[in-house]
Amino acid sequence: MDSLGLFIFLMLLYLQWTPAPATEEITWTYTGLVGQPEWSKYFPDCGGTSQSPVDVITTQTKYDTSLIPVTPLGYSQHGNKPFTLYNNGHTVVIEMPEWMGLGGLPWFFTAVQMHLHWGSGGPSHGGSEHTINGLSADAELHVVHYNSELYPNVSIAMTQKDGLAVLGILIVTGEETNPAFNNILNYLQRIRHADQKVSIPAFDVQSLLPKDLGRYYRYNGSLTTPPCYQSVIWTLFHERVQISMAQLLKMETILYSSKAEDPERILLQDNYRATQPLKHRVIFASFSAESGKELSSGEVTAIVIGVMCGCVGLAVIVRFIVKTIRFFKLLHHETVVVNSSTSSWDVLPSNRPATMPRIRETEKAKVKKQDMALNSTCEAEKKEEPLSLQTEP
Ligand SMILES: *[C@@H]1O[C@H](CO)[C@@H](O)[C@H](O)[C@H]1NC(C)=O
Ligand SMILES: *[C@@H]1O[C@H](CO)[C@@H](O)[C@H](O)[C@H]1NC(C)=O
């Protein structure tokens, strides 16, 4: 009945305003009649070339040393003024006070609101909008700011270049409860239906963010919901935040996308958009893939063994060089002794490489003599061995 009604409504809409449908009136959804594949029919930007979310293929990101950590400003100064929590039928929105902002970008951005995206069916069933190397997280938090240096308000900024800065925080499930998220989740019961609003105690917004604000991916993209304006400077953090399974299930099962007066209740689930083609865009990383890599215990063992082998090898080489130098010094000393005495032992002088060019010989003979010198080196080394063992501690 409901979808038939919507269909008739849309048909009438089409007949009345064929060239430009009144986009304000259209109720879009993630699946169904005005689902994702249809968005661009009503909201042309949704079919653009710089859409969000995207899949971040980490090996294809470009390390950019100019990307400094983003700095949340006033996130912890809530001043005990209550926040407003709102079910808009697509997500839960927390309105943010205007004194909160974001630094570390080329302009100052003023905070507007934050909201969540999630899946259905618990962990490992999707839920995040951005994916990393094709893998989804269980949910995603977006903190939205507008460029208050260039634009007068968010309504104007969201339609303009560099108008918005959104922080993307990937959420995964783990053992521990994340108390920061309970500041939102504990109040969902009061806004189960679309269009419901409630005041909630203010809390430290920074506690929702990962600790490491220095490592992130940066790219130019769009709103992930209609009208999909391509005005967003995206910051997707490398570090994920963790919530418990029970917290994820609350997020996934409490809210409805339908209004209180609607006869049919529709759970608000799977409110994430599919990843969009990157087209000609580059995703920048504020960190190099290697330094950010966490090593497994096997890799650590391999590195330790490798370094040890390297050290032993180096010690052997150094020892050999020292011994060779010592041998030549010894040889030089003996030669001098032999020469100063009147004994005619004429093999020795030719063993000294320094004296060789002085002797006129054929090339063949030279090679032979060099071989002899090499052999005597080995022999001298063998002879010297017990001696050096005694002298070294
Ligand atoms: C935003 O600013 C524009 C231009 O100054 C103004 O026309 C509009 O009413 C403002 N919108 C809001 C929501 O304040
Ligand atoms: C975003 O686009 C602007 C040009 O419109 C460009 O100067 C900037 O470097 C781009 N940023 C990223 C992260 O690609």
Short mmCIF file of C-alpha atoms and ligand atoms in Angstrom, two decimals:
data_model
loop_
_atom_site.label_atom_id
_atom_site.label_comp_id
_atom_site.label_asym_id
_atom_site.label_seq_id
_atom_site.Cartn_x
_atom_site.Cartn_y
_atom_site.Cartn_z
CA MET A 1 0.00 0.00 0.00
CA ASP A 2 2.70 2.38 1.16
CA SER A 3 5.03 1.85 -1.75
CA LEU A 4 2.11 1.93 -4.21
CA GLY A 5 1.10 5.29 -2.73
CA LEU A 6 4.65 6.55 -3.11
CA PHE A 7 4.72 5.26 -6.69
CA ILE A 8 1.53 7.13 -7.59
CA PHE A 9 2.85 10.23 -5.86
CA LEU A 10 6.07 10.03 -7.86
CA MET A 11 4.17 9.47 -11.12
CA LEU A 12 2.09 12.58 -10.43
CA LEU A 13 5.25 14.45 -9.57
CA TYR A 14 6.78 13.35 -12.85
CA LEU A 15 3.74 14.40 -14.87
CA GLN A 16 3.49 17.77 -13.18
CA TRP A 17 7.15 18.81 -13.17
CA THR A 18 8.87 16.66 -15.74
CA PRO A 19 11.82 18.99 -16.39
CA ALA A 20 12.79 19.66 -12.75
CA PRO A 21 11.21 17.61 -9.96
CA ALA A 22 10.96 19.39 -6.61
CA THR A 23 13.84 17.65 -4.91
CA GLU A 24 12.76 18.81 -1.44
CA GLU A 25 9.63 16.68 -1.68
CA ILE A 26 11.30 13.45 -2.64
CA THR A 27 11.81 10.90 0.08
CA TRP A 28 14.94 8.99 -0.82
CA THR A 29 15.90 5.67 0.72
CA TYR A 30 18.88 3.29 0.59
CA THR A 31 16.91 0.52 -1.11
CA GLY A 32 13.58 0.46 -2.94
CA LEU A 33 11.78 2.90 -5.20
CA VAL A 34 14.10 5.87 -4.68
CA GLY A 35 17.08 3.72 -3.70
CA GLN A 36 20.73 4.40 -4.44
CA PRO A 37 20.67 3.62 -8.21
CA GLU A 38 17.82 6.15 -8.61
CA TRP A 39 19.36 8.99 -6.58
CA SER A 40 21.01 10.66 -9.55
CA LYS A 41 17.64 10.93 -11.38
CA TYR A 42 16.38 13.29 -8.71
CA PHE A 43 19.69 14.65 -7.42
CA PRO A 44 22.02 15.05 -10.41
CA ASP A 45 25.14 15.53 -8.28
CA CYS A 46 24.77 11.93 -7.05
CA GLY A 47 25.90 10.90 -10.53
CA GLY A 48 28.97 13.15 -10.44
CA THR A 49 32.63 12.26 -10.76
CA SER A 50 33.76 13.09 -7.18
CA GLN A 51 31.30 11.07 -5.12
CA SER A 52 31.66 9.57 -1.65
CA PRO A 53 32.20 7.15 -0.03
CA VAL A 54 35.13 5.43 -1.71
CA ASP A 55 37.20 2.33 -1.21
CA VAL A 56 40.69 3.30 -0.04
CA ILE A 57 43.22 1.05 -1.74
CA THR A 58 46.13 1.71 0.60
CA THR A 59 48.86 0.82 -1.93
CA GLN A 60 47.44 3.40 -4.33
CA THR A 61 47.35 6.28 -1.84
CA LYS A 62 49.94 9.03 -2.11
CA TYR A 63 51.97 9.97 0.95
CA ASP A 64 51.79 13.74 1.46
CA THR A 65 54.19 15.17 4.06
CA SER A 66 52.25 18.47 4.15
CA LEU A 67 49.23 16.81 5.80
CA ILE A 68 49.45 17.86 9.44
CA PRO A 69 47.23 16.41 12.20
CA VAL A 70 43.68 17.77 12.28
CA THR A 71 42.85 19.63 15.48
CA PRO A 72 39.35 19.52 16.95
CA LEU A 73 38.71 22.87 18.64
CA GLY A 74 36.45 23.20 21.66
CA TYR A 75 35.19 19.60 21.30
CA SER A 76 35.62 19.14 25.04
CA GLN A 77 34.15 22.53 26.02
CA HIS A 78 30.48 21.66 25.92
CA GLY A 79 29.66 24.17 28.68
CA ASN A 80 26.91 21.84 29.97
CA LYS A 81 24.53 23.21 27.35
CA PRO A 82 22.45 20.17 26.28
CA PHE A 83 22.90 18.68 22.81
CA THR A 84 19.98 17.87 20.53
CA LEU A 85 19.59 14.30 19.30
CA TYR A 86 17.41 13.87 16.23
CA ASN A 87 16.09 10.96 14.14
CA ASN A 88 15.77 12.35 10.61
CA GLY A 89 14.58 9.05 9.13
CA HIS A 90 17.99 8.35 7.57
CA THR A 91 20.26 8.48 10.63
CA VAL A 92 20.62 9.83 14.16
CA VAL A 93 21.97 13.39 14.17
CA ILE A 94 23.64 15.17 17.09
CA GLU A 95 23.67 18.92 16.53
CA MET A 96 26.93 20.54 17.57
CA PRO A 97 27.37 23.96 19.19
CA GLU A 98 28.82 26.60 16.85
CA TRP A 99 31.85 27.27 19.04
CA MET A 100 33.25 23.87 18.15
CA GLY A 101 35.46 23.76 15.11
CA LEU A 102 38.25 22.12 13.20
CA GLY A 103 41.82 23.29 12.57
CA GLY A 104 44.70 21.83 10.61
CA LEU A 105 43.07 22.54 7.22
CA PRO A 106 43.72 25.50 4.90
CA TRP A 107 40.64 27.25 6.38
CA PHE A 108 38.88 27.30 9.71
CA PHE A 109 35.81 25.07 9.76
CA THR A 110 32.87 25.44 12.17
CA ALA A 111 31.18 22.31 13.55
CA VAL A 112 27.60 21.59 12.43
CA GLN A 113 26.54 18.09 13.42
CA MET A 114 27.60 14.48 13.67
CA HIS A 115 25.74 11.34 12.64
CA LEU A 116 26.24 7.60 12.21
CA HIS A 117 25.97 4.99 9.47
CA TRP A 118 25.47 1.31 10.28
CA GLY A 119 24.42 -2.06 8.89
CA SER A 120 22.24 -4.92 10.12
CA GLY A 121 23.01 -8.36 11.45
CA GLY A 122 25.86 -7.48 13.79
CA PRO A 123 29.61 -7.43 13.20
CA SER A 124 31.17 -8.27 9.83
CA HIS A 125 27.97 -7.51 7.90
CA GLY A 126 28.99 -4.13 6.57
CA GLY A 127 27.84 -0.83 7.96
CA SER A 128 30.64 1.62 7.23
CA GLU A 129 30.48 3.83 4.17
CA HIS A 130 34.19 4.01 3.44
CA THR A 131 36.03 0.74 3.02
CA ILE A 132 39.76 0.03 3.27
CA ASN A 133 41.14 -2.36 0.66
CA GLY A 134 37.59 -3.54 0.04
CA LEU A 135 36.86 -4.25 3.70
CA SER A 136 33.97 -2.62 5.59
CA ALA A 137 33.97 -1.66 9.25
CA ASP A 138 30.83 -2.24 11.34
CA ALA A 139 29.75 1.41 11.46
CA GLU A 140 31.02 4.90 10.71
CA LEU A 141 30.78 8.23 12.52
CA HIS A 142 30.79 11.48 10.51
CA VAL A 143 31.55 14.84 12.12
CA VAL A 144 30.46 17.62 9.74
CA HIS A 145 31.96 21.15 9.65
CA TYR A 146 31.52 24.04 7.21
CA ASN A 147 34.06 26.52 5.88
CA SER A 148 33.15 29.61 7.92
CA GLU A 149 36.07 31.58 6.45
CA LEU A 150 34.65 31.44 2.93
CA TYR A 151 30.89 31.04 3.45
CA PRO A 152 28.18 32.64 5.67
CA ASN A 153 26.41 29.42 6.74
CA VAL A 154 26.28 25.68 6.19
CA SER A 155 23.37 25.86 3.68
CA ILE A 156 25.50 27.96 1.35
CA ALA A 157 28.79 26.17 2.13
CA MET A 158 27.46 22.68 1.39
CA THR A 159 26.87 23.62 -2.25
CA GLN A 160 30.29 25.23 -2.76
CA LYS A 161 33.86 24.07 -3.42
CA ASP A 162 35.79 23.34 -0.18
CA GLY A 163 32.57 24.15 1.66
CA LEU A 164 32.55 21.23 4.10
CA ALA A 165 35.12 19.23 6.07
CA VAL A 166 33.92 15.87 7.34
CA LEU A 167 35.81 13.60 9.71
CA GLY A 168 35.18 9.90 9.04
CA ILE A 169 35.71 7.49 11.92
CA LEU A 170 35.50 3.77 11.25
CA ILE A 171 33.88 1.77 14.06
CA VAL A 172 34.57 -1.89 14.75
CA THR A 173 33.25 -4.23 17.44
CA GLY A 174 35.40 -5.69 20.19
CA GLU A 175 35.26 -6.95 23.75
CA GLU A 176 34.99 -3.67 25.61
CA THR A 177 32.15 -1.19 25.94
CA ASN A 178 33.07 2.28 24.70
CA PRO A 179 31.53 4.60 27.34
CA ALA A 180 31.78 7.66 25.04
CA PHE A 181 29.26 6.14 22.60
CA ASN A 182 26.77 5.53 25.41
CA ASN A 183 26.34 9.32 25.54
CA ILE A 184 24.39 8.82 22.28
CA LEU A 185 23.20 5.20 22.37
CA ASN A 186 21.52 5.51 25.79
CA TYR A 187 19.04 8.04 24.35
CA LEU A 188 18.06 6.32 21.10
CA GLN A 189 15.00 4.84 22.84
CA ARG A 190 13.55 8.36 23.02
CA ILE A 191 13.80 9.06 19.29
CA ARG A 192 12.79 5.70 17.82
CA HIS A 193 10.61 7.29 15.13
CA ALA A 194 11.62 9.63 12.31
CA ASP A 195 11.32 13.36 13.09
CA GLN A 196 11.63 12.81 16.87
CA LYS A 197 14.01 15.03 18.79
CA VAL A 198 15.36 14.99 22.34
CA SER A 199 17.74 17.06 24.47
CA ILE A 200 20.58 15.05 25.93
CA PRO A 201 23.30 15.94 28.43
CA ALA A 202 26.34 17.51 26.76
CA PHE A 203 29.46 15.36 26.58
CA ASP A 204 33.07 15.49 25.43
CA VAL A 205 32.83 15.03 21.65
CA GLN A 206 36.58 14.38 21.39
CA SER A 207 36.09 11.14 23.37
CA LEU A 208 34.31 9.68 20.30
CA LEU A 209 37.39 10.17 18.12
CA PRO A 210 40.44 7.93 17.79
CA LYS A 211 43.54 8.96 19.75
CA ASP A 212 45.77 9.29 16.70
CA LEU A 213 44.55 12.32 14.73
CA GLY A 214 47.80 12.51 12.77
CA ARG A 215 47.31 9.48 10.55
CA TYR A 216 44.48 9.79 8.05
CA TYR A 217 43.44 9.63 4.38
CA ARG A 218 42.43 12.84 2.62
CA TYR A 219 40.46 13.27 -0.58
CA ASN A 220 37.91 15.50 -2.29
CA GLY A 221 34.44 14.01 -2.24
CA SER A 222 30.76 14.56 -1.57
CA LEU A 223 27.89 14.25 0.86
CA THR A 224 27.11 10.52 1.04
CA THR A 225 23.36 11.23 0.99
CA PRO A 226 21.25 13.20 -1.50
CA PRO A 227 21.74 15.83 -2.76
CA CYS A 228 25.34 14.47 -2.84
CA TYR A 229 26.96 17.91 -3.25
CA GLN A 230 30.61 17.56 -4.18
CA SER A 231 31.82 20.03 -1.60
CA VAL A 232 33.50 17.84 1.02
CA ILE A 233 37.14 17.70 2.08
CA TRP A 234 37.25 14.22 3.58
CA THR A 235 39.48 13.10 6.44
CA LEU A 236 39.23 9.36 7.11
CA PHE A 237 41.24 8.32 10.16
CA HIS A 238 43.57 5.34 10.00
CA GLU A 239 42.85 4.37 13.60
CA ARG A 240 39.46 2.78 14.20
CA VAL A 241 37.41 3.15 17.34
CA GLN A 242 35.95 0.17 19.08
CA ILE A 243 32.50 -0.39 20.56
CA SER A 244 31.00 -3.56 22.03
CA MET A 245 28.72 -5.97 20.22
CA ALA A 246 25.83 -4.89 22.48
CA GLN A 247 26.44 -1.26 21.52
CA LEU A 248 26.44 -2.10 17.81
CA LEU A 249 23.20 -4.05 18.17
CA LYS A 250 21.56 -1.06 19.92
CA MET A 251 22.59 1.17 17.04
CA GLU A 252 21.25 -1.31 14.49
CA THR A 253 17.91 -2.24 16.06
CA ILE A 254 16.39 0.64 18.05
CA LEU A 255 15.55 3.25 15.40
CA TYR A 256 12.86 3.33 12.74
CA SER A 257 12.98 5.20 9.45
CA SER A 258 9.20 5.47 9.61
CA LYS A 259 7.34 8.19 11.47
CA ALA A 260 5.39 7.65 14.70
CA GLU A 261 2.09 8.09 12.87
CA ASP A 262 2.99 5.67 10.05
CA PRO A 263 0.98 2.45 10.28
CA GLU A 264 3.99 0.38 9.24
CA ARG A 265 7.22 0.39 11.25
CA ILE A 266 10.37 0.16 9.20
CA LEU A 267 13.66 -0.43 10.99
CA LEU A 268 16.39 2.10 10.19
CA GLN A 269 19.15 -0.25 9.05
CA ASP A 270 21.85 -0.48 6.39
CA ASN A 271 21.95 3.30 6.04
CA TYR A 272 25.27 3.27 4.21
CA ARG A 273 25.93 4.15 0.61
CA ALA A 274 27.89 1.84 -1.70
CA THR A 275 31.44 2.97 -2.51
CA GLN A 276 31.69 5.21 -5.56
CA PRO A 277 34.24 5.19 -8.40
CA LEU A 278 37.40 7.14 -7.62
CA LYS A 279 37.57 8.28 -11.29
CA HIS A 280 40.59 10.60 -11.63
CA ARG A 281 40.96 11.39 -7.95
CA VAL A 282 43.98 10.66 -5.76
CA ILE A 283 43.63 9.72 -2.10
CA PHE A 284 46.43 11.24 -0.04
CA ALA A 285 47.81 9.68 3.15
CA SER A 286 49.29 11.76 5.96
CA PHE A 287 51.54 8.82 6.83
CA SER A 288 53.73 6.44 4.89
CA ALA A 289 52.37 2.92 4.61
CA GLU A 290 55.59 1.38 5.99
CA SER A 291 55.85 3.44 9.19
CA GLY A 292 52.19 2.85 9.88
CA LYS A 293 52.42 -0.90 9.51
CA GLU A 294 51.92 -2.97 12.63
CA LEU A 295 54.33 -5.90 12.73
CA SER A 296 53.23 -9.44 13.54
CA SER A 297 55.29 -11.48 16.01
CA GLY A 298 56.58 -13.58 13.08
CA GLU A 299 57.82 -10.45 11.30
CA VAL A 300 59.49 -9.23 14.52
CA THR A 301 61.28 -12.60 14.92
CA ALA A 302 62.42 -12.49 11.29
CA ILE A 303 63.80 -8.96 11.74
CA VAL A 304 65.62 -9.88 14.99
CA ILE A 305 67.21 -12.97 13.38
CA GLY A 306 68.11 -10.96 10.29
CA VAL A 307 69.79 -8.22 12.31
CA MET A 308 71.69 -10.82 14.39
CA CYS A 309 72.93 -12.64 11.27
CA GLY A 310 73.95 -9.29 9.80
CA CYS A 311 75.93 -8.39 12.92
CA VAL A 312 77.71 -11.77 13.03
CA GLY A 313 78.54 -11.48 9.32
CA LEU A 314 79.87 -7.96 9.80
CA ALA A 315 82.00 -9.11 12.77
CA VAL A 316 83.51 -11.92 10.65
CA ILE A 317 84.34 -9.48 7.83
CA VAL A 318 85.86 -6.92 10.22
CA ARG A 319 87.92 -9.66 11.87
CA PHE A 320 89.18 -10.85 8.46
CA ILE A 321 90.14 -7.30 7.42
CA VAL A 322 91.93 -6.66 10.73
CA LYS A 323 93.85 -9.93 10.37
CA THR A 324 94.80 -9.20 6.75
CA ILE A 325 96.11 -5.77 7.75
CA ARG A 326 97.99 -7.32 10.67
CA PHE A 327 99.50 -9.95 8.34
CA PHE A 328 100.76 -7.34 5.88
CA LYS A 329 102.20 -5.28 8.74
CA LEU A 330 103.92 -8.41 10.08
CA LEU A 331 105.14 -9.28 6.57
CA HIS A 332 106.51 -5.78 6.08
CA HIS A 333 108.29 -6.00 9.42
CA GLU A 334 109.83 -9.42 8.55
CA THR A 335 110.88 -8.19 5.10
CA VAL A 336 112.68 -5.29 6.64
CA VAL A 337 114.34 -7.66 9.07
CA VAL A 338 115.28 -10.07 6.25
CA ASN A 339 116.60 -7.25 4.08
CA SER A 340 118.64 -5.73 6.85
CA SER A 341 120.23 -9.05 7.59
CA THR A 342 122.58 -10.26 4.85
CA SER A 343 120.48 -13.39 4.15
CA SER A 344 119.46 -13.74 0.44
CA TRP A 345 115.79 -14.88 0.77
CA ASP A 346 114.54 -13.35 -2.47
CA VAL A 347 110.99 -14.77 -2.55
CA LEU A 348 109.68 -12.46 0.15
CA PRO A 349 110.04 -9.07 -1.53
CA SER A 350 107.85 -10.20 -4.46
CA ASN A 351 105.09 -11.16 -1.97
CA ARG A 352 104.72 -7.53 -1.05
CA PRO A 353 102.10 -6.05 -3.43
CA ALA A 354 103.77 -2.61 -3.16
CA THR A 355 107.02 -3.86 -4.56
CA MET A 356 105.47 -5.78 -7.46
CA PRO A 357 105.18 -2.94 -10.02
CA ARG A 358 108.89 -2.36 -9.63
CA ILE A 359 109.71 -5.81 -10.97
CA ARG A 360 109.61 -6.15 -14.75
CA GLU A 361 107.86 -9.40 -15.59
CA THR A 362 105.47 -10.82 -18.16
CA GLU A 363 101.75 -10.65 -17.27
CA LYS A 364 101.62 -14.43 -16.83
CA ALA A 365 104.37 -14.42 -14.28
CA LYS A 366 102.67 -11.57 -12.42
CA VAL A 367 99.46 -13.58 -12.05
CA LYS A 368 101.44 -16.51 -10.76
CA LYS A 369 103.19 -14.41 -8.17
CA GLN A 370 99.87 -12.91 -7.06
CA ASP A 371 98.47 -16.40 -6.57
CA MET A 372 101.47 -17.24 -4.47
CA ALA A 373 100.92 -14.14 -2.39
CA LEU A 374 97.30 -15.09 -1.84
CA ASN A 375 98.23 -18.61 -0.78
CA SER A 376 100.77 -17.37 1.69
CA THR A 377 98.17 -14.99 3.10
CA CYS A 378 95.90 -17.93 3.90
CA GLU A 379 98.75 -19.86 5.38
CA ALA A 380 99.88 -16.95 7.50
CA GLU A 381 96.31 -16.55 8.75
CA LYS A 382 96.17 -20.19 9.79
CA LYS A 383 99.47 -19.88 11.60
CA GLU A 384 98.46 -16.69 13.30
CA GLU A 385 95.16 -18.08 14.61
CA PRO A 386 96.36 -19.71 17.87
CA LEU A 387 98.49 -16.68 18.63
CA SER A 388 95.64 -14.20 18.30
CA LEU A 389 93.38 -16.41 20.43
CA GLN A 390 95.94 -16.21 23.20
CA THR A 391 96.44 -12.48 23.01
CA GLU A 392 92.74 -11.54 22.79
CA PRO A 393 90.81 -11.73 26.06
C1 LIG B 1 22.59 31.53 4.66
O1 LIG B 1 23.11 32.71 4.09
C2 LIG B 1 22.38 33.18 2.97
C3 LIG B 1 23.13 34.36 2.38
O2 LIG B 1 23.63 35.20 3.38
C4 LIG B 1 20.96 33.52 3.38
O3 LIG B 1 20.22 33.96 2.25
C5 LIG B 1 20.32 32.29 3.98
O4 LIG B 1 19.04 32.59 4.47
C6 LIG B 1 21.15 31.71 5.10
N1 LIG B 1 20.62 30.45 5.50
C7 LIG B 1 20.49 30.11 6.77
C8 LIG B 1 19.90 28.77 7.04
O5 LIG B 1 20.83 30.84 7.69
C1 LIG B 2 40.94 19.06 -3.97
O1 LIG B 2 40.71 19.86 -5.12
C2 LIG B 2 41.45 21.06 -5.16
C3 LIG B 2 41.09 21.77 -6.44
O2 LIG B 2 39.74 21.94 -6.56
C4 LIG B 2 42.92 20.79 -5.09
O3 LIG B 2 43.64 22.00 -5.03
C5 LIG B 2 43.24 19.97 -3.88
O4 LIG B 2 44.60 19.63 -3.85
C6 LIG B 2 42.40 18.71 -3.85
N1 LIG B 2 42.63 18.00 -2.61
C7 LIG B 2 42.81 16.69 -2.57
C8 LIG B 2 43.04 16.12 -1.23
O5 LIG B 2 42.79 15.99 -3.56
#
